[in-house]
Coordinates of C-alpha atoms (C1' of nucleotides) in Angstrom, one line a residue:
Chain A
X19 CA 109.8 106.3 99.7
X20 CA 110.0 106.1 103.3
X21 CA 106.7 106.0 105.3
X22 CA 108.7 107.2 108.5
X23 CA 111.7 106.1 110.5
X24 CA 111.5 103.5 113.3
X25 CA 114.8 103.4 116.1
X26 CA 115.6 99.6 116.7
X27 CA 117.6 100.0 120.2
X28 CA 119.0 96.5 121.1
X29 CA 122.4 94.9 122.1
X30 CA 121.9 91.7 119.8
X31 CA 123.0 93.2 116.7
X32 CA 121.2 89.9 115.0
X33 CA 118.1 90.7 116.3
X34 CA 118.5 94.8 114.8
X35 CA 119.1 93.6 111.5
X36 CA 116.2 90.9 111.0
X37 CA 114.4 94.0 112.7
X38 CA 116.0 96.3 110.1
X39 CA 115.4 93.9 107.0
X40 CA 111.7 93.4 108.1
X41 CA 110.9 96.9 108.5
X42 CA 112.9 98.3 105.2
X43 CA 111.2 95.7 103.0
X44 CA 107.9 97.6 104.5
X45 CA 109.0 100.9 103.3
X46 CA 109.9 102.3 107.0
X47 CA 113.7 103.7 107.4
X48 CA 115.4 102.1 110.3
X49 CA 118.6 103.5 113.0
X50 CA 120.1 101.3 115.1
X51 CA 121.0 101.8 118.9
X52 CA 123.1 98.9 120.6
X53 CA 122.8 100.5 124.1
X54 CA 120.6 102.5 126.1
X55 CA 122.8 106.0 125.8
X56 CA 123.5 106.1 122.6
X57 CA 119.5 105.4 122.3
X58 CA 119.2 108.5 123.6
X59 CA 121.7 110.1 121.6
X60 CA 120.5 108.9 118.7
X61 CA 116.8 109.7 120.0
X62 CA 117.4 113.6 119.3
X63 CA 119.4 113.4 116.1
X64 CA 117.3 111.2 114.4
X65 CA 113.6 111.9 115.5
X66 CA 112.3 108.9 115.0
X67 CA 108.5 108.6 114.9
X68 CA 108.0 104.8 117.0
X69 CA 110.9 103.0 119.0
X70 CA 111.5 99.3 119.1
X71 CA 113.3 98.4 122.7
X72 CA 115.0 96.5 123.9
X73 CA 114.6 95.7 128.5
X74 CA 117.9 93.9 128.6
X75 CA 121.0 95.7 127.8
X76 CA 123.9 97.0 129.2
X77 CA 124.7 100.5 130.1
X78 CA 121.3 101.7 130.5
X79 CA 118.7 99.1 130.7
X80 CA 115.7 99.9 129.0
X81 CA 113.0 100.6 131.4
X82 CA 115.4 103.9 132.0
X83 CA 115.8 104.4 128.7
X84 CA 111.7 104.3 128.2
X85 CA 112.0 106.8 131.2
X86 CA 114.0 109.2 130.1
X87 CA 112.7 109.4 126.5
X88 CA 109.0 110.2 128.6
X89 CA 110.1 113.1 130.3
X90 CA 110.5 114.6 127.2
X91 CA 108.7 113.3 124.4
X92 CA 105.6 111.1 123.9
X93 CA 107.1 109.2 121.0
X94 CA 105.5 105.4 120.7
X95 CA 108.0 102.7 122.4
X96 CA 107.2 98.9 122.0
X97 CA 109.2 96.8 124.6
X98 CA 111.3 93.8 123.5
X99 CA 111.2 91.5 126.7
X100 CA 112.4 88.1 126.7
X101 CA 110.6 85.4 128.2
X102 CA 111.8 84.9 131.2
X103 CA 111.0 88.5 132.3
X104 CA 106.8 88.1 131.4
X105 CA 105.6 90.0 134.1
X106 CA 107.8 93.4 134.2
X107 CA 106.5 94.3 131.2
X108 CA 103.4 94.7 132.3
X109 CA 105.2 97.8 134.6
X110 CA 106.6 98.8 131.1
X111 CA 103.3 99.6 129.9
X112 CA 102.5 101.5 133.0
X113 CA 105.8 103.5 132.9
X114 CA 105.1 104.6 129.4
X115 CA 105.4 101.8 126.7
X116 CA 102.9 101.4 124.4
X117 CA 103.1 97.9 123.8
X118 CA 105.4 94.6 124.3
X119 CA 106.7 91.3 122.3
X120 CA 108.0 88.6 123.9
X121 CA 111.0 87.3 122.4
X122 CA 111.6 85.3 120.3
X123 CA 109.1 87.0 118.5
X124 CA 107.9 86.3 114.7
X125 CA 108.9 89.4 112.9
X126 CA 105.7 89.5 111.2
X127 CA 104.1 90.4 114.5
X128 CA 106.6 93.0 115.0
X129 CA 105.4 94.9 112.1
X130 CA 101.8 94.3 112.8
X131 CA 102.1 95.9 116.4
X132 CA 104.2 98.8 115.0
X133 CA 101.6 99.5 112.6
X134 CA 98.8 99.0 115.2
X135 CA 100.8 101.6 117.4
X136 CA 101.6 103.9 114.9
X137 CA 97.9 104.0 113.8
X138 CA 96.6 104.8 116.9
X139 CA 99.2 107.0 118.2
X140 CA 96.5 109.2 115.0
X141 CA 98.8 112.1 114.6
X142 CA 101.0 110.2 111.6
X143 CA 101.7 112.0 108.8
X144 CA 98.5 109.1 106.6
X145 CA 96.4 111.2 105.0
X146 CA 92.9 110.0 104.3
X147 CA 92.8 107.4 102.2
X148 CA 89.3 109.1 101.0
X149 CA 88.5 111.9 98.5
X150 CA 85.2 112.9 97.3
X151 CA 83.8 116.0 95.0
X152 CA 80.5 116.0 94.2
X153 CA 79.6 112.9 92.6
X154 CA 82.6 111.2 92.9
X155 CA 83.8 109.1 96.0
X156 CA 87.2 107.6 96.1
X157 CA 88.4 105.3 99.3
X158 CA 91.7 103.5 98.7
X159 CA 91.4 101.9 101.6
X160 CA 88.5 99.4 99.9
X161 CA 89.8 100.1 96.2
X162 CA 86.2 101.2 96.0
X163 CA 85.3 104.1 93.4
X164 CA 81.7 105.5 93.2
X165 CA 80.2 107.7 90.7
X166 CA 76.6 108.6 91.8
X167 CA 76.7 106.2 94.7
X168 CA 77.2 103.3 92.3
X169 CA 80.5 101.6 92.5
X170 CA 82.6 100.9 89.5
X171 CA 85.2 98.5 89.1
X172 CA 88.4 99.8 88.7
X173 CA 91.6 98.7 87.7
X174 CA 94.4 99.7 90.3
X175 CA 96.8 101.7 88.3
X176 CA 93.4 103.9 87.1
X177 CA 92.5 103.6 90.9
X178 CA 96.2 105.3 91.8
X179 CA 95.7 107.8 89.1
X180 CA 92.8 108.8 89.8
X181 CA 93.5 109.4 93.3
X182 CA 96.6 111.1 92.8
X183 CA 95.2 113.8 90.5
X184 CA 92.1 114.7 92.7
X185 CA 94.0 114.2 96.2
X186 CA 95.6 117.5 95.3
X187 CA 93.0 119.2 92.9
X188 CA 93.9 122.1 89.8
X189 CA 97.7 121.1 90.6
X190 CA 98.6 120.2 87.0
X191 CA 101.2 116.7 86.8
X192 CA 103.6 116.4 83.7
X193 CA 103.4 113.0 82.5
X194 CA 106.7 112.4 83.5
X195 CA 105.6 113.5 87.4
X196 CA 102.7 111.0 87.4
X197 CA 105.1 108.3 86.4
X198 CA 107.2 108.9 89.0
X199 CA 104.7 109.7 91.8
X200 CA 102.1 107.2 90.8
X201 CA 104.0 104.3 89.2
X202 CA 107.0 104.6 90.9
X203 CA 110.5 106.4 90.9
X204 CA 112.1 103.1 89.1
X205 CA 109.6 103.2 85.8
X206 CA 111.1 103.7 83.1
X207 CA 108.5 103.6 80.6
X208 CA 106.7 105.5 78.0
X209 CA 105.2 108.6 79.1
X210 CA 102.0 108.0 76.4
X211 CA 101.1 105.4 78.9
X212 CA 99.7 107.8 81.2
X213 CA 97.5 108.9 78.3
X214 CA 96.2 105.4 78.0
X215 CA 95.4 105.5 81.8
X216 CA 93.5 108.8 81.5
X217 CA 91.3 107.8 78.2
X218 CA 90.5 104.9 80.5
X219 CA 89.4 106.9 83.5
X220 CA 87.7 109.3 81.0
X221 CA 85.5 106.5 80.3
X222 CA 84.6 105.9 83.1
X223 CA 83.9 109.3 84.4
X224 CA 83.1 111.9 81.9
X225 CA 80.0 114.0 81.8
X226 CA 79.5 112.6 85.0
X227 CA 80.1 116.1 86.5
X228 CA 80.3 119.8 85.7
X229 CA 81.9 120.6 88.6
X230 CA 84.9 118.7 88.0
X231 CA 86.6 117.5 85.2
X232 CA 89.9 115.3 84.0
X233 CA 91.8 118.2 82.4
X234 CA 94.6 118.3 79.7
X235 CA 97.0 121.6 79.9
X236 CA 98.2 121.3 76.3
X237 CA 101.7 120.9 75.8
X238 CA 102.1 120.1 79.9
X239 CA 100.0 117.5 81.0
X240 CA 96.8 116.6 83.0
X241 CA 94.8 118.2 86.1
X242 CA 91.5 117.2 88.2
X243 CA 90.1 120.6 87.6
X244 CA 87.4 121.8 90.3
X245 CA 85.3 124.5 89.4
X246 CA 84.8 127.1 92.2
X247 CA 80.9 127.7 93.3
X248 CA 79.0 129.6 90.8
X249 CA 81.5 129.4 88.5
Chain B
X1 CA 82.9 108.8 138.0
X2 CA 84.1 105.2 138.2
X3 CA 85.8 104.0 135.0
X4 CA 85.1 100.2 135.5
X5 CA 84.2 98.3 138.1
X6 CA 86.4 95.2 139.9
X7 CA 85.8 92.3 142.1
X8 CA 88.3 91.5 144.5
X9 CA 87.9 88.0 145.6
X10 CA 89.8 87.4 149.2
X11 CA 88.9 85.6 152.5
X12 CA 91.9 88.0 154.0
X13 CA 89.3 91.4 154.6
X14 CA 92.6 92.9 155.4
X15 CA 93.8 92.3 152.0
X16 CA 90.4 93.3 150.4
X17 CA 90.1 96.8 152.1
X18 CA 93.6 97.5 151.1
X19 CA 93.3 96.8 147.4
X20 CA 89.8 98.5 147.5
X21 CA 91.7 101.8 149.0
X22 CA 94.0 101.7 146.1
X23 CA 91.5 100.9 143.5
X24 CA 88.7 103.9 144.3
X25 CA 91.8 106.0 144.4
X26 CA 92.2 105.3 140.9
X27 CA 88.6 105.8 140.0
X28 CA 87.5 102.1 140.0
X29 CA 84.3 100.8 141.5
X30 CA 85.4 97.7 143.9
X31 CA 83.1 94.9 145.2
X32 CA 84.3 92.5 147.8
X33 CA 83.7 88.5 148.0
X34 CA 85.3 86.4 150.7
X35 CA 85.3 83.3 149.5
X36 CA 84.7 81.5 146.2
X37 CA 81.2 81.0 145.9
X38 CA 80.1 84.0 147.3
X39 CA 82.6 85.0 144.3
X40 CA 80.4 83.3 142.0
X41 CA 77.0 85.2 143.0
X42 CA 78.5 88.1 143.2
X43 CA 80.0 88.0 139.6
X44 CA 76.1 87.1 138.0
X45 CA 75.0 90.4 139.9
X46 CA 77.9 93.2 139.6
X47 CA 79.0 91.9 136.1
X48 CA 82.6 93.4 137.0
X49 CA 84.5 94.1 134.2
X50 CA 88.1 92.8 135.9
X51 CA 88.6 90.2 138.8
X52 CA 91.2 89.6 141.4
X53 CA 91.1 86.5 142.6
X54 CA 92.6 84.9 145.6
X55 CA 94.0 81.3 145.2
X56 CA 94.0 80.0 148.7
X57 CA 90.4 80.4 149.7
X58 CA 87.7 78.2 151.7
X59 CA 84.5 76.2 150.4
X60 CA 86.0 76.9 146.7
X61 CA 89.5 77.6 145.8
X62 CA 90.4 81.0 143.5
X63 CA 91.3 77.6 140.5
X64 CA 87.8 76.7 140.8
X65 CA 86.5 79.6 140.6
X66 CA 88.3 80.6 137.7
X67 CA 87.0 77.9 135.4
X68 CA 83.5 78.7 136.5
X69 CA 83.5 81.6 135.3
X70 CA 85.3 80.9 132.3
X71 CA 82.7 78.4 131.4
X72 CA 80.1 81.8 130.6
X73 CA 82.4 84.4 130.9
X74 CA 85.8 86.0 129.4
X75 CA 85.5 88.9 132.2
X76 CA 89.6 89.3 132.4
X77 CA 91.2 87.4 136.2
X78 CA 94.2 88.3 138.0
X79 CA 95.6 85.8 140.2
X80 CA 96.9 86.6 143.8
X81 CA 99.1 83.9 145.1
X82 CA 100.3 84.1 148.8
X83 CA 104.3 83.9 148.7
X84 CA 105.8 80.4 149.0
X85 CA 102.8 78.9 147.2
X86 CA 103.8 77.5 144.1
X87 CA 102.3 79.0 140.9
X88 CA 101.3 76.8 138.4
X89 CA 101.9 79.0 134.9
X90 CA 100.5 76.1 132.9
X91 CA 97.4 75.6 134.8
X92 CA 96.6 79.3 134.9
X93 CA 96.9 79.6 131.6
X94 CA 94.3 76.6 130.8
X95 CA 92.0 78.2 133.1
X96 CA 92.1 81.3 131.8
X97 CA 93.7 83.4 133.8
X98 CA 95.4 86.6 132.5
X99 CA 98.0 87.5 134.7
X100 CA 98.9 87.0 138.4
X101 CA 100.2 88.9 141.5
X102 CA 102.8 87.5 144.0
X103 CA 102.0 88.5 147.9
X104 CA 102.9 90.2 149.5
X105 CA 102.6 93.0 146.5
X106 CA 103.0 96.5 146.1
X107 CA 99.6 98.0 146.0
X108 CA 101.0 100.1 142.8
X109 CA 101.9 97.0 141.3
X110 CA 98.5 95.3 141.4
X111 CA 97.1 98.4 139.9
X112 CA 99.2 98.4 137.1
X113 CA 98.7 95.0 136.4
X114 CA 94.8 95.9 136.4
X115 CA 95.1 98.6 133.8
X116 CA 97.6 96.7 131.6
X117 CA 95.4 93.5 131.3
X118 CA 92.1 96.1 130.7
X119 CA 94.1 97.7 127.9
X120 CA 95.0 94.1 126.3
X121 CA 91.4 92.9 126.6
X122 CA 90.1 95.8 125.4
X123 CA 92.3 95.7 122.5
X124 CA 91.5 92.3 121.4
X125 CA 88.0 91.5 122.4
X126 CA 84.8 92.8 122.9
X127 CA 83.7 91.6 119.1
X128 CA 80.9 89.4 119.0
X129 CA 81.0 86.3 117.7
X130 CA 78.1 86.0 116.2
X131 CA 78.1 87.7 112.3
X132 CA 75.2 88.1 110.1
X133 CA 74.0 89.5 106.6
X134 CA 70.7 88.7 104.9
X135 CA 70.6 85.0 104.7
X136 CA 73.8 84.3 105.7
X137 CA 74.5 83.4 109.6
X138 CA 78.0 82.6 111.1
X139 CA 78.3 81.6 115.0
X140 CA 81.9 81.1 116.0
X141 CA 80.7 80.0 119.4
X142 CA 79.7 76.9 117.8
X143 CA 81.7 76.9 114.5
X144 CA 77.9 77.3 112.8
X145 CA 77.6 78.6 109.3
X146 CA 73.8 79.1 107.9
X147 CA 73.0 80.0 104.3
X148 CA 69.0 80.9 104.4
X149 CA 68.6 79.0 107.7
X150 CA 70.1 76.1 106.5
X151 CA 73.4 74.8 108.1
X152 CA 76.2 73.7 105.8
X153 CA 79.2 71.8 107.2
X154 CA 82.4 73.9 107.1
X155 CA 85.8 73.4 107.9
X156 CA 87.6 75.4 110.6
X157 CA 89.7 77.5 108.7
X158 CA 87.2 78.2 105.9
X159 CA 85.1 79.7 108.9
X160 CA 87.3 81.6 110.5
X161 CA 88.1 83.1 107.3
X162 CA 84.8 84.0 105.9
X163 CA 84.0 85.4 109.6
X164 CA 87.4 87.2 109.8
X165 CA 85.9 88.7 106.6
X166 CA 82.4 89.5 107.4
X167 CA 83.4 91.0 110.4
X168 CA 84.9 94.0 108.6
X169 CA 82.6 94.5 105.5
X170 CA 84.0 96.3 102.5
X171 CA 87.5 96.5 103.8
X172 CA 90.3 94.5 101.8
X173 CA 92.6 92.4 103.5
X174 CA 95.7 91.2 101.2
X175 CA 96.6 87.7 101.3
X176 CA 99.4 88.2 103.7
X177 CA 97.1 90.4 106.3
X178 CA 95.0 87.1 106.3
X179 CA 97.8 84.5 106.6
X180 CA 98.5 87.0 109.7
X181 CA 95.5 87.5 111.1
X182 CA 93.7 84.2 110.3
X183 CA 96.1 81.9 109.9
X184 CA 98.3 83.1 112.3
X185 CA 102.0 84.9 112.5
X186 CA 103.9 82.1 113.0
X187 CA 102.6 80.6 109.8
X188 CA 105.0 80.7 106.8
X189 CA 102.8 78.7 103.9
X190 CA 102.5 80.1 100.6
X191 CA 100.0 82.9 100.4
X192 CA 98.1 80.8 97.4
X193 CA 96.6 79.0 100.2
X194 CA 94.0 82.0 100.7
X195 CA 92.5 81.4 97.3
X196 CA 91.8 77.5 97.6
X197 CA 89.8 78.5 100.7
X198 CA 88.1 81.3 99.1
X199 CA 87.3 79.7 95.9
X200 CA 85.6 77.0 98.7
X201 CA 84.0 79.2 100.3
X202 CA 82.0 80.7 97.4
X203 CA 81.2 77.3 95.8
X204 CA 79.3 77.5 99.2
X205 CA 78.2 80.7 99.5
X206 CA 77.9 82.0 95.5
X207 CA 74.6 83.4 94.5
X208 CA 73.5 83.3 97.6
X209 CA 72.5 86.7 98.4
X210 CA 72.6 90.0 96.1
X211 CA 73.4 92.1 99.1
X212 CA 77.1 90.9 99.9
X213 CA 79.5 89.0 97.7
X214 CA 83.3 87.6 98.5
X215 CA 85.2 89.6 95.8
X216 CA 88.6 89.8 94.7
X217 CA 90.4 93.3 94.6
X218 CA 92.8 92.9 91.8
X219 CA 95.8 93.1 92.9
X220 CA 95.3 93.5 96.0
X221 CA 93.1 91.0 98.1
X222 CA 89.8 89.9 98.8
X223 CA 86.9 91.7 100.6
X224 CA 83.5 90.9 101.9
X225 CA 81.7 93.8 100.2
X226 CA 78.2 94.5 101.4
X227 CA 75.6 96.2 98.9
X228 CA 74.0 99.7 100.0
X229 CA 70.4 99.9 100.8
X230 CA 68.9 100.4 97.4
X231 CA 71.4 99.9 95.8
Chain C
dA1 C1' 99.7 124.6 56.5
dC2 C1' 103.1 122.8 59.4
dA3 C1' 105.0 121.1 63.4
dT4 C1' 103.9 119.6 67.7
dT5 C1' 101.1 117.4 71.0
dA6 C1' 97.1 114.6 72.3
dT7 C1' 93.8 110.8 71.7
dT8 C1' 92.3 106.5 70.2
dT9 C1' 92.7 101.8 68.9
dA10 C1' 94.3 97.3 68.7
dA11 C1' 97.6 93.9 69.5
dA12 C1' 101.4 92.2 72.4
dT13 C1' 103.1 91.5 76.7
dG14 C1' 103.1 90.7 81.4
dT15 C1' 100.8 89.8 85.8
dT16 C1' 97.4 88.0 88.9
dT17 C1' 93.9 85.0 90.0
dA18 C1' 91.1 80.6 89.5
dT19 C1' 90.9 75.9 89.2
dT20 C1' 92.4 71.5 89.7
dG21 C1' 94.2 67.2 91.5
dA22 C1' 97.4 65.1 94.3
dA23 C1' 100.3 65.1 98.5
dA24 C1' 100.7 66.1 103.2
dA25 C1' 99.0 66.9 107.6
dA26 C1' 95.6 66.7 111.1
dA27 C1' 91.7 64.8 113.2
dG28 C1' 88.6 61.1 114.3
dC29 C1' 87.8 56.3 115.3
dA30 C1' 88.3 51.5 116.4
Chain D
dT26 C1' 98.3 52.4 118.5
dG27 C1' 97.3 52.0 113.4
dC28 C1' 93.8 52.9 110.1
dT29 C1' 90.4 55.9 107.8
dT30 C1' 88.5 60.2 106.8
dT31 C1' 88.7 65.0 106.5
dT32 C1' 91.1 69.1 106.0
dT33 C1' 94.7 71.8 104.5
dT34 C1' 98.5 72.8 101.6
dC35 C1' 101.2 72.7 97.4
dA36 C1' 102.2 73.0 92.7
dA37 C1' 101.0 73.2 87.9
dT38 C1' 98.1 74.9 84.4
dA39 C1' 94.5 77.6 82.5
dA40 C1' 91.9 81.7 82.5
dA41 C1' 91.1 86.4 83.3
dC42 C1' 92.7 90.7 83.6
dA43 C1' 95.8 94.8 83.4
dT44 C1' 99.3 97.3 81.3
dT45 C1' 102.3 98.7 77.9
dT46 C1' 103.7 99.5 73.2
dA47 C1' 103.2 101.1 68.8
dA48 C1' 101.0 103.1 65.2
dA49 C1' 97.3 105.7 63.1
dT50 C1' 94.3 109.6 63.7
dA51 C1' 92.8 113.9 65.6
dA52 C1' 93.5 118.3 67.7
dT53 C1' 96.1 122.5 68.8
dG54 C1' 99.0 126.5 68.3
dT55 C1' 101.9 129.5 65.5

DNA sequence: ACATTATTTAAATGTTTATTGAAAAAAGCA
DNA sequence: TGCTTTTTTCAATAAACATTTAAATAATGT
């Protein structure tokens, strides 16, 4: 599943598809611009949420480009500048960009500095990586799970599951939706393995509450129940 | 209010009262040197947080100055280099400087250049380089690593890792963040290479202290996870 | 009571990490 | 420079761990 579409806007079509095959393999969706216009174009249909581009290219170059795309939206742009021209960039930034790489660039920087933009430009669609109730802390970020305050080691599929069910509490999940949200689309397993997963997590975490609980819903599947106050 | 104060290091008082018109425009706090070791004072006493720095000076030139201050300080330098002069990229860079401006300039320019460089370095720096937890003490000034006061000899990389680490307590970093952010982006090794350090690194640091621990994340990484009080 | 669904258990399967020793690379030294 | 030592990397195996499967048992609803 995509975690949110990225315009590569460059002339070198080599360079857009290492960008493309980089970016893909990290789960964002990619569109490709060769020139500044049909940037632009492509800017409205496609709404991307960060732009990768390109200074040099033909048409429109892309300081304009970056210009144009300000007056109307604040959407993240990270300038491709080749070497030669080092100190424009630092204008770029000034006219709007977010950030630069100098060409040739390792595409594992790339991805870094979109990721670095994208986490700071805050209003991405992450949610928090953290959910607690009552005695229970969850933070995905550290694979850390705490009942009570004291940490528990977790295996990751538990980890996901867990997660999962209380990120979006009383919602019940078929078995077959877990496998597909939690394990992935492409599993094509036995759906009693999700039992498995839940005796495990029971384990770990029954009684440890009464004001939420691991749930079956007989004949559908499972639920983090949360009991409402006073209840 | 100001919003960060700048030195501006010129025997021309022309070229000083111009740049400091532009600057408090822009809500920065400007001090004025004329030559370099008036520079040098100055810097102990205002402790700017950006300089611009003349090249051709009297008593000392702007390269002199530059790796003076570098000596105690990473306080971010912005060249000014008359026109005709020849810039020497390479020796800049050795000295530390960040970026430079051409003269005659563009007033706007300069002050672009100013905020761009204060972005980067406040992106990358301002960590300290000095990490501690109970017993264990890493300097990265001096590549120092002390376990209960005692120093134990350390390779680089096995420092920088277990101090890449510490700096961030609790948080995982996969294999492949490391190789990136330790290692380096242009380094394509296997990412095996992370445990042969770690494993290293605890045969020096295991059992060492109840209140952090290097631990693996299954699946995932390794962390530097640091006990609660009371915990 | 019967059919259906859920839970538990244990074993098999698959994956990830730890450990090791040797090779390669880098750094230090004469 | 050439030699030695240290550090880093690589690759193979062993160990640890997680996941899945399958089958037996228990619970539930009609």
């Amino acid at each position: 599943m995509s975690i949110g579409k990225i315009m590569v806007v460059d002339d070198d079509s080599n360079i857009c598809e290492l960008l493309r095959l980089y970016l893909e393999k990290e789960d964002f969706e990619v569109c490709i611009a060769s020139n500044g216009s049909q940037a632009l174009e492509m800017f409205e249909r496609e709404k991307p949420e960060l732009i990768l581009l390109d200074i040099m290219m033909p048409v429109l170059d892309g300081w304009q480009v970056c210009r144009e795309i300000r007056k109307k939206s604040s959407c993240p742009i990270i300038m491709l500048t080749a070497k030669g021209e080092v100190f424009d960039k630092v204008l770029g930034l000034e006219l709007g960009a977010d950030d630069y790489v100098v060409k040739p660039f390792e595409a594992k920087e790339v991805i870094a500095r979109v990721k670095a933009v994208l986490r700071r430009s805050g209003d991405n669609k992450q949610k928090s990586k953290i959910v607690q109730f009552d005695n229970l802390y969850i933070n995905m970020e550290n694979y850390e799970l705490r009942v009570r305050g004291k940490q528990i080691d977790t295996p990751p599929k538990e980890m996901e599951l867990i997660y999962h069910l209380s990120s979006n509490p009383n919602r019940v999940y078929t078995r077959d939706q877990l496998l597909d949200e939690v394990w992935g689309f492409e599993y094509y397993g036995d759906s009693r393995t999700v039992d498995v997963h839940v005796k495990r997590l029971r384990e770990k975490l029954d009684g440890v509450s009464d004001r939420w609980t691991l749930k079956t819903v007989w004949g559908v599947g499972y639920k983090f129940e949360v009991k409402e106050d006073g209840e």
